[in-house]
Coordinates of N, CA and C in Angstrom, one line a residue:
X15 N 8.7 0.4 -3.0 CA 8.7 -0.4 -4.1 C 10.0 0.0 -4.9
X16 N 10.4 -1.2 -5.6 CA 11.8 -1.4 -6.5 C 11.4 -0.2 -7.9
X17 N 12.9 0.5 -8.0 CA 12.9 1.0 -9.5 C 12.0 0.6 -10.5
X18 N 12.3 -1.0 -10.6 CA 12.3 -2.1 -11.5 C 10.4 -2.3 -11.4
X19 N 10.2 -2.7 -10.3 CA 8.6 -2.6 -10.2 C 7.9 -1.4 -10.3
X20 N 8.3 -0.5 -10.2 CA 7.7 1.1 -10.9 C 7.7 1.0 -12.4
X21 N 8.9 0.2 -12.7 CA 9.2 0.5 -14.1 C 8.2 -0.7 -15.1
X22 N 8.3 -1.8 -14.4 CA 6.9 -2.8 -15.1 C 6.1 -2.3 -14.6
X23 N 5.3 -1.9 -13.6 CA 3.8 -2.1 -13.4 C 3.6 -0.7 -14.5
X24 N 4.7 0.1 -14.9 CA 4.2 1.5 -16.0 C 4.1 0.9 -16.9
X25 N 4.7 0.0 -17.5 CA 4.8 -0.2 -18.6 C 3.5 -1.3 -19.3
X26 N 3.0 -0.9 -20.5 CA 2.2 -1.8 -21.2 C 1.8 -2.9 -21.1
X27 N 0.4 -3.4 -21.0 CA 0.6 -4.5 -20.9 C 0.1 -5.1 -19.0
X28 N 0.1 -3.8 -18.3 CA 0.1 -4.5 -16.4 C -0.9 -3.4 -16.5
X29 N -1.7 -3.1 -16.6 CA -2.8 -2.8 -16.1 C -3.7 -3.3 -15.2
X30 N -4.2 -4.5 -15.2 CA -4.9 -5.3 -14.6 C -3.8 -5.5 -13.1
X31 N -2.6 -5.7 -13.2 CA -1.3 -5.9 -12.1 C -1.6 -4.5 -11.3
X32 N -1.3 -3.0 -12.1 CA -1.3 -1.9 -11.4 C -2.5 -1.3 -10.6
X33 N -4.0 -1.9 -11.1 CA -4.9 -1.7 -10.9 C -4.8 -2.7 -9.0
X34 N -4.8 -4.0 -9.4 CA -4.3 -4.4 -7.8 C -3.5 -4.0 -7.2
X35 N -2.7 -3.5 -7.2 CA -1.5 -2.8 -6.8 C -2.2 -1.6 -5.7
X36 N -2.8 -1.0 -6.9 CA -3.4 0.0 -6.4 C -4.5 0.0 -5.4
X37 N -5.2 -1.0 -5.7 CA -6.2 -1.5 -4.2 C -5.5 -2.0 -3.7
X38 N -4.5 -2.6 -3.8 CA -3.8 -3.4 -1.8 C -2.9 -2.0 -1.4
X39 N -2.8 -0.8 -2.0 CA -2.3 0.2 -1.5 C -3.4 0.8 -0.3
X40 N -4.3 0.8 -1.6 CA -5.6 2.0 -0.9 C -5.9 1.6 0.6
X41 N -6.1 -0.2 -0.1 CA -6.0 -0.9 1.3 C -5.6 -0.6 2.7
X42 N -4.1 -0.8 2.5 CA -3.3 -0.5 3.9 C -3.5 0.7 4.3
X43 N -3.7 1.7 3.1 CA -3.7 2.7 3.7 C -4.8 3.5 4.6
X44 N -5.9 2.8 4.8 CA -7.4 2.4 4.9 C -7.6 1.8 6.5
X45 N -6.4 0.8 5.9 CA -6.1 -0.3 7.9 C -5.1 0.6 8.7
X46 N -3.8 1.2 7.5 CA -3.1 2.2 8.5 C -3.8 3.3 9.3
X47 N -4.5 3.8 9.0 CA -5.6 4.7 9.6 C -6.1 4.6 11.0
X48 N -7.1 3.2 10.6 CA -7.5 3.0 11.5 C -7.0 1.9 12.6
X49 N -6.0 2.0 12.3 CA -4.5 1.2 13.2 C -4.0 2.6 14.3
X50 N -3.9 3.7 13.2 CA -3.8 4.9 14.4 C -4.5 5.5 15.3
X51 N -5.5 5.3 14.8 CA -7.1 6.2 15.5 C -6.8 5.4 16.7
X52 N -7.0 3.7 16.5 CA -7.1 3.0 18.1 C -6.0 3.0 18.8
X53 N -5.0 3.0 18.3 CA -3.6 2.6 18.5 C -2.6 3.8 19.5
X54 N -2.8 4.7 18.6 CA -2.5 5.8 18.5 C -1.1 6.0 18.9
X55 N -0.7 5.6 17.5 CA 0.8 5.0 17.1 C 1.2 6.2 16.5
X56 N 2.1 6.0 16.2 CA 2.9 6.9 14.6 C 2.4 6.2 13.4
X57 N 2.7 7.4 12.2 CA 1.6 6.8 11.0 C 3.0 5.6 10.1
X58 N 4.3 5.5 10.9 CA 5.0 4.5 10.1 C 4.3 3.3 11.0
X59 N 4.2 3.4 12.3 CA 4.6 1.9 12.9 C 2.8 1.3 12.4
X60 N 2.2 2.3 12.1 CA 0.5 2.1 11.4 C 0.9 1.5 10.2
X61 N 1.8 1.8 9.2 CA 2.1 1.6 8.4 C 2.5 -0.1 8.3
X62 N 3.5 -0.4 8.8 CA 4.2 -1.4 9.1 C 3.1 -2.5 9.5
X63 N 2.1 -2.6 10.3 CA 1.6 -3.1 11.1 C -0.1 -3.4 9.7
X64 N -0.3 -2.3 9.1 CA -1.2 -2.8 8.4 C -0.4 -3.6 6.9
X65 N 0.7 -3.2 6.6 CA 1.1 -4.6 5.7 C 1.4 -5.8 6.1
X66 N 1.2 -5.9 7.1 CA 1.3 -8.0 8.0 C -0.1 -8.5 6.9

């Protein structure tokens, strides 16, 4: 993520923005997982593959 987008989603006012932010993180991070368990990839190409 951009400087710039660190620097709005902190700032006042994006709550409700950082709050989703935060669940489509948890998200991927949730599919990246279990992208590796079956996969049994590396945790980037897990990575990559659960943000499509």
């Amino acid at each position: 993520m951009s400087l710039l987008a660190h620097a709005t989603f902190g700032a006042r006012g994006f709550q409700a923005e950082r709050r989703a932010l935060d669940a489509r993180i948890q998200a991927e991070i949730v599919e990246a997982k279990r992208l590796q368990r079956e996969l049994g990839c590396t945790w980037s190409e897990a990575l990559r593959l659960a943000k499509k």
